[in-house]
XYZ file of C-alpha atoms in Angstrom:
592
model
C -77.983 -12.944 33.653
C -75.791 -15.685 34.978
C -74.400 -16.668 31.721
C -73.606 -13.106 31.047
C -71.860 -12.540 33.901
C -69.930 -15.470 33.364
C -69.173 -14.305 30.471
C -67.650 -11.193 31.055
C -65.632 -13.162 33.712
C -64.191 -15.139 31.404
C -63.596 -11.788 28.846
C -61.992 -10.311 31.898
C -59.808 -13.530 32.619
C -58.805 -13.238 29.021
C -58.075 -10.015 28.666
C -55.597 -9.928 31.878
C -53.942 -13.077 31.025
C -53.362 -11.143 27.334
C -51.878 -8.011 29.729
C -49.646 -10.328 31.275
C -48.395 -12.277 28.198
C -47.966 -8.309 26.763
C -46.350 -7.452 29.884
C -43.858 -10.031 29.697
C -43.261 -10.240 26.441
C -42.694 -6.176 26.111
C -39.640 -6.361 29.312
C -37.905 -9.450 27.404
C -37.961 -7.091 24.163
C -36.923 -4.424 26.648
C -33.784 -6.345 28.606
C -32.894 -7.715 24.716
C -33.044 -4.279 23.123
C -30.780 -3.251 26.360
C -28.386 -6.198 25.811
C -28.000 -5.288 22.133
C -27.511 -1.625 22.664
C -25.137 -2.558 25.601
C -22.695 -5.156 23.240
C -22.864 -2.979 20.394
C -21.689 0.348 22.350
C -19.032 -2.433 23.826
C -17.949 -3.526 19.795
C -18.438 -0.174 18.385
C -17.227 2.501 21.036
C -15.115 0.503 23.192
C -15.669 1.899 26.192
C -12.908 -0.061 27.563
C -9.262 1.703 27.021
C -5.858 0.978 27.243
C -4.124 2.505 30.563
C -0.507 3.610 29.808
C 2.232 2.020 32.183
C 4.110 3.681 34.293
C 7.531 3.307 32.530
C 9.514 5.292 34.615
C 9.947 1.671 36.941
C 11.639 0.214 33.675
C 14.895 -0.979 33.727
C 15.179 -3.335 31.265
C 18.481 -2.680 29.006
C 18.817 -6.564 27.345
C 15.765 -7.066 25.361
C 12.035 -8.555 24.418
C 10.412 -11.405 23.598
C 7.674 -11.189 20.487
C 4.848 -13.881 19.801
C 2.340 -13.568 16.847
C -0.188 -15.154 16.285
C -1.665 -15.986 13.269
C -5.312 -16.409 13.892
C -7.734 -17.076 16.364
C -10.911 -19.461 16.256
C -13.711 -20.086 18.467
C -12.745 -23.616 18.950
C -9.266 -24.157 17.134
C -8.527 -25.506 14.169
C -4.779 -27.050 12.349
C -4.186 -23.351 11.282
C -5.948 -21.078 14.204
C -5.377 -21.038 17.515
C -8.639 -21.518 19.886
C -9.866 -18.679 22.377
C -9.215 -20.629 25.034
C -5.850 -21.662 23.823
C -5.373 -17.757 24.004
C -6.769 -16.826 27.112
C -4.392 -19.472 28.493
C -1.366 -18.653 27.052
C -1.920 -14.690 27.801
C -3.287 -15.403 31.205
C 0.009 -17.529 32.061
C 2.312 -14.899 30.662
C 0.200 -11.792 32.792
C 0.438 -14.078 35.750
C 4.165 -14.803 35.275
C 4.773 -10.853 35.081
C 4.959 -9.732 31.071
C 3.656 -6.536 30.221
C 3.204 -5.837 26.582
C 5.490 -2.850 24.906
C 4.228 -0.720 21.717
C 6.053 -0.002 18.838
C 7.130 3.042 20.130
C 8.917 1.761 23.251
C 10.796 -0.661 21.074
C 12.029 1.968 18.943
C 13.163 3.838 22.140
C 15.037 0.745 23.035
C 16.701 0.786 20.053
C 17.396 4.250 19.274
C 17.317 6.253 22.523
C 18.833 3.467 24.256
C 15.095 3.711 27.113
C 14.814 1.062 29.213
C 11.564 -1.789 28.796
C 9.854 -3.789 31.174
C 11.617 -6.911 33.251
C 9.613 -9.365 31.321
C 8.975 -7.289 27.707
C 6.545 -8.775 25.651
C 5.590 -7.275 21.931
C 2.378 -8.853 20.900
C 0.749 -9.025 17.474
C -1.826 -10.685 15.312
C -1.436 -11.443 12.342
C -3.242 -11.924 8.513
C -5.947 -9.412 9.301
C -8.454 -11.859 10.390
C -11.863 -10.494 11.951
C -12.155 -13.343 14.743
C -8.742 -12.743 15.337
C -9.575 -9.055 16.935
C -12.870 -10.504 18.448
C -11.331 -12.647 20.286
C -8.498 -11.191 21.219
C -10.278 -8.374 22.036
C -11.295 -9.083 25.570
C -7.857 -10.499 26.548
C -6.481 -7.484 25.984
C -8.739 -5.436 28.370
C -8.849 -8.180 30.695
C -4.752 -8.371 31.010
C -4.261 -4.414 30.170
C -2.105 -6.027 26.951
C -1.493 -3.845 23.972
C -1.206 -5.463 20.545
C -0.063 -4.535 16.624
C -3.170 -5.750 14.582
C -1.046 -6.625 10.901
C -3.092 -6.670 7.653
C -2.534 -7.262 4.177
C -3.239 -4.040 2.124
C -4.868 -5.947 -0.688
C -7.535 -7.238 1.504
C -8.586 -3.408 2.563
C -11.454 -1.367 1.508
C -12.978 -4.934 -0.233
C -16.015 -6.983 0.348
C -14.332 -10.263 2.114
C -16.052 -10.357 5.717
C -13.224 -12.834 6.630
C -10.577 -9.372 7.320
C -11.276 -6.227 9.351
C -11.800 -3.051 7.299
C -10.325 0.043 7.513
C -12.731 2.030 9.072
C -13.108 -0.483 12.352
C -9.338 -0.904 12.294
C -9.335 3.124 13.096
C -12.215 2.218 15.696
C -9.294 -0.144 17.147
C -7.063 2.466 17.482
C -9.301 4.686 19.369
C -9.200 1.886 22.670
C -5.223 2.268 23.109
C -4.904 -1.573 22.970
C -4.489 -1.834 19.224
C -1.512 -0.676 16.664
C -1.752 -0.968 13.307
C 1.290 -3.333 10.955
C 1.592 -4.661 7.719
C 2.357 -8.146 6.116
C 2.373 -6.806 2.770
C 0.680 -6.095 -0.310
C -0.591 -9.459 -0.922
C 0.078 -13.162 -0.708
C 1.295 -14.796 -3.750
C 3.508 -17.051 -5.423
C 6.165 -17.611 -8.237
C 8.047 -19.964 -10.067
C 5.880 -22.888 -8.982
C 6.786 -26.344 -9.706
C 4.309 -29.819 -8.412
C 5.567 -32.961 -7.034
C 6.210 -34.306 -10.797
C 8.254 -31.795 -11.963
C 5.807 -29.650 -13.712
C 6.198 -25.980 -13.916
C 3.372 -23.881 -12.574
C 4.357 -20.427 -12.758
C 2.872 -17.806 -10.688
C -0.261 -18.082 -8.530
C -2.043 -16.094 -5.976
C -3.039 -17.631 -2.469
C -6.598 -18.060 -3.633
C -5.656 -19.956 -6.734
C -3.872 -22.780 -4.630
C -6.640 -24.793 -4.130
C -4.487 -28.486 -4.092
C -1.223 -27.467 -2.243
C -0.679 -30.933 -1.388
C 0.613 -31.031 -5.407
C 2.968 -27.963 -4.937
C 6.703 -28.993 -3.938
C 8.848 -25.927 -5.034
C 7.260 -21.993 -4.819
C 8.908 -19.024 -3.412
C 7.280 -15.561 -2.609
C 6.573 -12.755 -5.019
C 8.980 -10.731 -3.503
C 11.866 -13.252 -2.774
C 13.086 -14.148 -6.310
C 13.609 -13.315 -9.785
C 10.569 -14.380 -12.092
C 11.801 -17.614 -13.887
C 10.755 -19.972 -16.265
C 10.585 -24.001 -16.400
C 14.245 -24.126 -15.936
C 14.981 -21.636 -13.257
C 16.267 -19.022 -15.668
C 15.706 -15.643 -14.986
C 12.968 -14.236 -17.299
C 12.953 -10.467 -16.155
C 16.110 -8.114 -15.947
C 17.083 -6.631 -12.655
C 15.411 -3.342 -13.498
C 12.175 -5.655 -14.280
C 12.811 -6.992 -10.940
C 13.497 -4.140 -9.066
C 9.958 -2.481 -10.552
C 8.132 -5.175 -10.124
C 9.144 -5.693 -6.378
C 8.797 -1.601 -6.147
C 5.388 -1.756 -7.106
C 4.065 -4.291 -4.967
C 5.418 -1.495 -1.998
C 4.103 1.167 -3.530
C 0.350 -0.350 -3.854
C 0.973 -0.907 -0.078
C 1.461 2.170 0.181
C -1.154 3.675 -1.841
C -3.890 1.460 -0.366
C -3.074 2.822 3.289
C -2.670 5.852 3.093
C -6.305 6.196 0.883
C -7.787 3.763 3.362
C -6.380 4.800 6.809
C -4.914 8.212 6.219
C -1.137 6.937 6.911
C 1.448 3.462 6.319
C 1.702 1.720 9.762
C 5.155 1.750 11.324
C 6.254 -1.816 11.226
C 5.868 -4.569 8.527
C 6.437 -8.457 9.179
C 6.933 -9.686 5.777
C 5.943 -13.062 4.385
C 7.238 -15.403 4.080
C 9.837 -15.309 7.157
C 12.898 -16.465 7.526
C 14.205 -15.333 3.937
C 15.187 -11.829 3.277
C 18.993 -11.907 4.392
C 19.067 -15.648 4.498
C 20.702 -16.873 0.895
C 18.273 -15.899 -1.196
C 19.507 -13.479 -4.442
C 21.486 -10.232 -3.031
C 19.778 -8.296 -6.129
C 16.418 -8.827 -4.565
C 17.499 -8.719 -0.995
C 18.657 -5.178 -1.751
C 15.211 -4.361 -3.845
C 13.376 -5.399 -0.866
C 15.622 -3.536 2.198
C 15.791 -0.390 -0.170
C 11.683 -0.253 0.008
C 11.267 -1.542 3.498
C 13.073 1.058 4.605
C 11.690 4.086 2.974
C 8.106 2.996 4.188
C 8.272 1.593 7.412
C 10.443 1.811 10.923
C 10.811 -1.398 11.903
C 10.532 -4.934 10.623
C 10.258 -8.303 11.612
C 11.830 -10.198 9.199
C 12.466 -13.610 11.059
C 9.970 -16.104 12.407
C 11.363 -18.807 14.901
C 13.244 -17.719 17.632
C 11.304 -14.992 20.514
C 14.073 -13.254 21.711
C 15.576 -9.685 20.272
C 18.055 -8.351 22.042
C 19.759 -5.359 22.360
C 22.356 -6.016 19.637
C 19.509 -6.755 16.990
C 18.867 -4.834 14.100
C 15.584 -2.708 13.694
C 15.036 -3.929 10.642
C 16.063 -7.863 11.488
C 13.636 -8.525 13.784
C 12.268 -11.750 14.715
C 9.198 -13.278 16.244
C 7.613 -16.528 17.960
C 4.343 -17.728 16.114
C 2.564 -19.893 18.419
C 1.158 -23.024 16.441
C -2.410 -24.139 16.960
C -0.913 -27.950 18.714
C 0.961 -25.822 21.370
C 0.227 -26.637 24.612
C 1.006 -23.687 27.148
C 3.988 -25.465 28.521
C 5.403 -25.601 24.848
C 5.247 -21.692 24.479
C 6.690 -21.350 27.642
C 9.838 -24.128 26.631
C 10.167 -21.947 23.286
C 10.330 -18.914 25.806
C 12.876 -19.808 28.665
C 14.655 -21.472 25.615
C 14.815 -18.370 23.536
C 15.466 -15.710 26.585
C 17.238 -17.852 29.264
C 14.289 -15.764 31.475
C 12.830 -17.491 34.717
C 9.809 -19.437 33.798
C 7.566 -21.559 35.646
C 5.562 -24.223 33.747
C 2.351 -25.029 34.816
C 0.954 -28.663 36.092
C -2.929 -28.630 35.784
C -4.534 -30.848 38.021
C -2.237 -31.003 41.215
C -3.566 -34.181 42.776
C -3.041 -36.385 39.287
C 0.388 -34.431 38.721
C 0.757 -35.589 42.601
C 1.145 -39.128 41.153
C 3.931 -38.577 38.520
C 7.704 -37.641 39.092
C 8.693 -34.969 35.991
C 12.048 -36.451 34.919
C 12.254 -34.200 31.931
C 9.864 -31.001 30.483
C 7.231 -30.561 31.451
C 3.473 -31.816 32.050
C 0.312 -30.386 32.089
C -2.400 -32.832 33.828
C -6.106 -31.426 31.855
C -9.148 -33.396 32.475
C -8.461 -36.454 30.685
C -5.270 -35.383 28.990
C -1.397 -35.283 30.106
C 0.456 -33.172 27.508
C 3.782 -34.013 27.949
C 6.295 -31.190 26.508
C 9.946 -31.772 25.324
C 12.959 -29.678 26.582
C 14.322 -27.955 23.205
C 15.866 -30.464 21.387
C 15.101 -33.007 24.570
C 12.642 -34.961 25.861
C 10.123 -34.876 28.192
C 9.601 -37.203 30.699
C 7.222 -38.409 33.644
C 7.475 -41.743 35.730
C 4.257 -43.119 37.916
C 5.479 -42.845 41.466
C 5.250 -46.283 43.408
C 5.666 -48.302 40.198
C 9.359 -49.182 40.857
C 8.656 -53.351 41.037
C 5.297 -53.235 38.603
C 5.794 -57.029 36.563
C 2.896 -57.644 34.807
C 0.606 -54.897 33.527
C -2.111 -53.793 30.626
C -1.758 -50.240 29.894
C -4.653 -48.744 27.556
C -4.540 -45.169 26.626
C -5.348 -42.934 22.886
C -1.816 -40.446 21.868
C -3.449 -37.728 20.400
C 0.212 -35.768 19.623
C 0.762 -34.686 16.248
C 1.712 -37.441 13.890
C 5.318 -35.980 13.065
C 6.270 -36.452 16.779
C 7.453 -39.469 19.174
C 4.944 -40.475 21.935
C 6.621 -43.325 23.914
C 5.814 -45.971 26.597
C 7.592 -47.766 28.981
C 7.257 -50.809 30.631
C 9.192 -52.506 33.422
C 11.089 -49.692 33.146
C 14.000 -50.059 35.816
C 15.494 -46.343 36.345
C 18.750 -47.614 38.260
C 19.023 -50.422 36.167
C 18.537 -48.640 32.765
C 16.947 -51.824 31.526
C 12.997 -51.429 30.205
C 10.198 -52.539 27.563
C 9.442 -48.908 25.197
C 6.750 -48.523 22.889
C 7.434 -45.461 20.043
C 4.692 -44.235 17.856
C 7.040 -41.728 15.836
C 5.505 -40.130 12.570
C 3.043 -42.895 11.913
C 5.403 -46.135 13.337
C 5.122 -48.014 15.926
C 8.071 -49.919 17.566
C 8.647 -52.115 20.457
C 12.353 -51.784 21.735
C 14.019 -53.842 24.522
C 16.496 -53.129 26.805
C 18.181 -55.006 29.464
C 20.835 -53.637 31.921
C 24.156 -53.084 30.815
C 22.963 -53.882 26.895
C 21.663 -51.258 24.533
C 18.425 -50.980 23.149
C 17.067 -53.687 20.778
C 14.048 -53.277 18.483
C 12.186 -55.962 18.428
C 9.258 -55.093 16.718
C 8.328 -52.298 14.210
C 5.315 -51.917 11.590
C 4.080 -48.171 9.393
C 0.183 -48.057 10.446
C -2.178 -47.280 8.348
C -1.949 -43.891 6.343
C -3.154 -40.877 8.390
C -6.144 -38.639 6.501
C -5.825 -35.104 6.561
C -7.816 -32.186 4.766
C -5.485 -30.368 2.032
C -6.575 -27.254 3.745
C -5.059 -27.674 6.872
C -1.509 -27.721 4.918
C 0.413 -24.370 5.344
C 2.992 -23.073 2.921
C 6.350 -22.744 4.584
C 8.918 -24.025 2.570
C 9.267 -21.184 0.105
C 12.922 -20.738 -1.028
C 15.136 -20.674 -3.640
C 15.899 -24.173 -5.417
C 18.134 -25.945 -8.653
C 16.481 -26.949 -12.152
C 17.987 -30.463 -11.036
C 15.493 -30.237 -7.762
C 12.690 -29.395 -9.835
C 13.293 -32.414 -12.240
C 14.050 -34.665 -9.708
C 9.958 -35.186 -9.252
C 10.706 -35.747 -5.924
C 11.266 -32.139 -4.150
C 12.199 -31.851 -0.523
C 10.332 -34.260 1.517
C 10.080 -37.500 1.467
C 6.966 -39.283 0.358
C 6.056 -40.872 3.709
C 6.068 -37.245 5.584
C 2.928 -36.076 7.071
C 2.545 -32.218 7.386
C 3.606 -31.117 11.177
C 0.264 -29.621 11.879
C -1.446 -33.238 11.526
C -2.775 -34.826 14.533
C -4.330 -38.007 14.713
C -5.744 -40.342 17.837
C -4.471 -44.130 18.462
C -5.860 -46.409 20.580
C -3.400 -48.627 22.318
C -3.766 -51.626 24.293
C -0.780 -53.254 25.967
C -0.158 -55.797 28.005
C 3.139 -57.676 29.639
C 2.720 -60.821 31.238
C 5.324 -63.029 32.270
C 7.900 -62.833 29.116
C 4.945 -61.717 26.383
C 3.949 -58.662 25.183
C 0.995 -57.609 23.000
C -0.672 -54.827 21.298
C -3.568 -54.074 19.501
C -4.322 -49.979 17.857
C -7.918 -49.522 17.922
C -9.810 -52.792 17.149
C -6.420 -54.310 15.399
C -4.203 -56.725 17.029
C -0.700 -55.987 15.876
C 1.413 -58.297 18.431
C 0.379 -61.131 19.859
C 2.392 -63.024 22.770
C 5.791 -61.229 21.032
C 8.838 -62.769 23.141
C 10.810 -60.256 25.301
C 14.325 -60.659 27.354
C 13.453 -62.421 30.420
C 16.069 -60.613 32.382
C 13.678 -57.456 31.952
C 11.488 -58.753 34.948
C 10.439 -55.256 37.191
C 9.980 -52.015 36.690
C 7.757 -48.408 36.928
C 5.447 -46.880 34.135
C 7.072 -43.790 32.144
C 5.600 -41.460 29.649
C 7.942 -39.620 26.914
C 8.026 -37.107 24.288
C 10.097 -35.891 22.113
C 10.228 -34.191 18.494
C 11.161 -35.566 15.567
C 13.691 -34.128 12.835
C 11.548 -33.395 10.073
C 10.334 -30.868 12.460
C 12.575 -28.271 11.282
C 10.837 -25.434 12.259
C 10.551 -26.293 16.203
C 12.183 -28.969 17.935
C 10.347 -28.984 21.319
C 7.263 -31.272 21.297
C 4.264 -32.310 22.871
C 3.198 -35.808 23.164
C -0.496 -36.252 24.430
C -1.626 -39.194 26.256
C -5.828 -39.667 26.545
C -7.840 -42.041 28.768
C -5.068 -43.443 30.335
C -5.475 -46.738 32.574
C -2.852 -49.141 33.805
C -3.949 -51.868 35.628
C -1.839 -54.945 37.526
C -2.730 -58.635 36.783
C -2.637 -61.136 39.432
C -1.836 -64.658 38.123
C -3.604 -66.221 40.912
C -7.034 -65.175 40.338
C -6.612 -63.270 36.967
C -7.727 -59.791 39.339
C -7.014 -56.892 37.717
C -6.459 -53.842 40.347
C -6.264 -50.074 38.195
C -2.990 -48.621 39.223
C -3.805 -45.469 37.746
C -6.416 -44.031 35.612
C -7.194 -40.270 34.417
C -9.935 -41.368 32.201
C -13.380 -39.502 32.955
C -16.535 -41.073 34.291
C -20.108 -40.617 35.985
C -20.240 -36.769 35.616
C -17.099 -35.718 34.886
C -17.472 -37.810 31.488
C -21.312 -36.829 30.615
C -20.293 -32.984 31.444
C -17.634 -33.542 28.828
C -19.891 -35.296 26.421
C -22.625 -32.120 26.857
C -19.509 -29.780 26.145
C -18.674 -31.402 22.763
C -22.263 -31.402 21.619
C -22.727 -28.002 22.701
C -19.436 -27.175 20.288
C -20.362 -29.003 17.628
C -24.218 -27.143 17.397
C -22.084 -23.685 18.088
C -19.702 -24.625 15.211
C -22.514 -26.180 12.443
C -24.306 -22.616 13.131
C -21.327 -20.410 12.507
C -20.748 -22.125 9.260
C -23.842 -22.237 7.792
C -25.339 -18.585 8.850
């Protein structure tokens, strides 16, 4: 009897313990199934929407400033911005007092002559990219920020999960925070020539797998079709039909897929329609922009439109992936002369350093230093003034085709100093005592920078001469590195007495080099500034890493850190954990 009753103990024991693992396992299923209901009404009804301004506090009569972006990542990438790259950048701009304008209020501006807000800001995304509106998405509710979502027709209505499809891009519409834009029919080339010479002919973006080989290629609506030696292999009516039809597939595609042709286009590639290229085709293209759309933004570079500009001579700001904040606000007060304040990071390390030039933002272990427009950008270490001998030790992490400098003893009412340049992959020591100029005393190419052929962007399409085709050279120079590039050095410095040397990484490159003795004191500075095959943008930001400068004593060889921003005990395993957190996040989103 006993046993028995033990027995249906133990069956009781069981059963409630199976109860309780039922139990709990039913309300997890529950609060998932809740969660999941709960994002997916966010993603597919939006319950979020856009409230309209009050516009009748406008009185904005000069203009607008217009950023887009080409495409957002999780965590960034040599071609996509990160989300917390844009969170930053919109958060500073909403804090600084922009409010974003539709495409209606710009065409008010325009035509009606209705005011816009004091600080106007026309937002857009571009290339029809799925994270793009994901991410962006939240931002937008967050800040109240409408934006014009552009898209290439050719992608609509097809099976490539990379690009929104029509019938979410209506669902966008719905919330009041999205407009809809075009960049065209399609991306794709003609009259292609490589780096030997060779003609290629006519490709689409998806058959460019090696662009590194491509030197000369212009858009399919920027030119006449030609053959191996630039001569024209179509008549003007070919051209003009050819160029018509690519608008009228535009137009076909929307209006079967969405039910109308959005307002405004922002052609590809910028910077060419108006600009030198063929009048014939110029004309082909205005004649069709015009009959389908209201607006365009034709010109990629500069932010600012003001009230003078043309409707259809628009231009825009595309933020790069390298930009620090600071450097989209330099572009900004550049472009619209409008009262900006950059921002400084960390106060107490930006507490240390007097800003000279630019401007610099202290993050973690980072100082991104950002160029004035066609400047530099400066910081000097506050009590530094009679620093002798010194090691300095820190990684530049700019973008190769950029100029990261160092100086040593550097003697501000003397003008006399020790600089260190790393500009587009060189290093070179320069001396300069007061009264003299500056001597280089040292200079050496490092070792070539490796970089994946798909982080190299097209940007160079134009027109060009059968002679620049045969040349086998094209337009840049061997030695260039693409401007997107970025790549970390190690340096190690270290002055002591009238001797300088250097290692990068594990590879001593001076040893004991002799420098002017009259160049005895002097503080710590930190420069950037951009270098000229930067066409495109000429503000910069160089990025100093882990950096530590130390004083050595002679007496007792003591070395006492003068400054350091390099991370350690927490802060540095916190930032470890991060990265491997990243890294798992990323492997998972690329292989499922």
């Amino acid at each position: 009897m006993a046993e028995m009753t033990k027995e249906n103990t133990n069956t009781a024991l069981d059963y409630r313990r199976k109860n309780r693992k039922k139990f709990t396992r039913t309300v997890i299923q529950t609060l998932l199934l809740l969660l999941l209901i709960f994002f997916l009404y966010q993603v597919v009804f939006n319950s979020k929407h856009y409230e309209e301004p009050v516009k009748a506090d406008w009185q904005n009569t000069s203009g607008f400033i217009a950023l887009s972006y080409f495409g957002v990542d999780r965590t960034g990438s040599p071609k996509l911005v990160s989300k917390e790259q844009l969170e930053k950048q919109l958060g500073t701009l909403y804090e600084q007092g922009y409010k974003t304008i539709s495409q209606q209020d710009i065409l008010d501006f325009y035509q009606k002559g209705k005011a816009l807000p004091k600080k106007a800001l026309f937002l857009s995304f571009e290339d029809g990219r799925n994270d793009s509106s994901i991410y962006a998405q939240p931002l937008l509710e967050k800040y109240n920020f409408k934006a014009t979502f552009f898209s290439y027709a050719n992608k609509m209505g097809n099976s490539d999960r990379k690009f929104v499809q029509p019938k979410d891009m209506l669902k966008m519409l719905k919330t009041g925070y999205w407009e809809l834009g075009s960049n065209g029919y399609r991306l794709s080339y003609i009259n292609i020539f490589d780096n030997a010479g060779n003609y290629i002919g006519d490709k689409n973006e998806n058959q460019l797998r090696n662009k590194q080989n491509i030197e000369y290629y212009n858009h399919y609506l920027m030119d006449f079709k030609r053959d191996e030696n630039m001569i024209p292999t179509e008549h003007r009516d070919e051209m003009e039909k050819r160029i018509k039809k690519d608008y009228q597939l535009m137009k076909d595609i929307y209006t079967e897929q969405l039910g109308f042709v959005p307002n405004t286009y922002m052609i590809m590639h910028a910077n060419t329609l108006y600009e030198g290229m063929n009048p014939l085709v110029s004309d082909a293209n205005d004649e069709n922009i015009k009959q389908l759309f209201k607006m365009h933004f034709n010109r990629e570079g500069h932010a600012y439109n003001d009230s003078e500009q043309n409707l259809y001579d628009l231009t825009r700001v595309q933020p790069e992936p390298f930009w620090y904040t600071n450097h989209l606000l330099m572009r900004l007060n550049h472009d619209s002369k409008q009262n900006l304040q950059f921002i400084s990071g960390d106060e107490e390390l930006a507490g240390k350093w007097k800003q000279l030039s630019g401007a610099a933002e202290f993050i973690d272990n980072q100082i991104a230093l950002t160029s004035t427009a066609g400047g530099e950008g400066s910081i000097y270490l506050k009590g530094s003034d009679h620093y002798k001998d010194t090691q300095l030790k820190v990684k530049l992490t700019g973008n190769v085709v950029g100029q990261q400098k160092i100086y040593l003893r550097n003697d501000l009412k003397k003008d006399a100093f020790i600089r260190i340049n790393l500009n587009n992959n060189v290093l070179t020591v320069e001396e300069k005592k007061e009264g003299g100029k500056a001597k280089k005393i040292f200079s050496q190419k490092l070792d070539p920078v490796n970089w994946n052929v798909k982080d190299l962007t097209f940007e160079k399409a134009t027109y060009y001469s059968k002679s620049q085709t045969q040349s086998g050279k094209g337009t840049s120079d061997d030695d260039e590195y693409p401007t997107n590039i970025k790549q970390t050095r190690a340096l190690n410095i270290t002055v002591k007495g009238d001797e300088l040397s250097l290692s990068v990484g594990k590879k001593q490159l001076i040893s004991k080099l002799k420098i002017d003795k009259e160049i005895q004191t002097g503080g710590i500075s930190l420069e950037s500034e951009y270098n000229e095959q930067n066409k495109k943008d000429d503000i910069y930001d160089g990025v100093f890493e882990d950096l530590e400068v130390k004083n050595l004593d002679h007496g007792n060889n003591n070395q006492t850190e003068l400054f350091t921003n390099k991370p350690s005990g927490m802060m540095k395993a916190t930032s470890q954990i991060k990265k491997g957190f990243d890294a798992v996040i990323d492997w998972a989103i690329v292989t499922f």
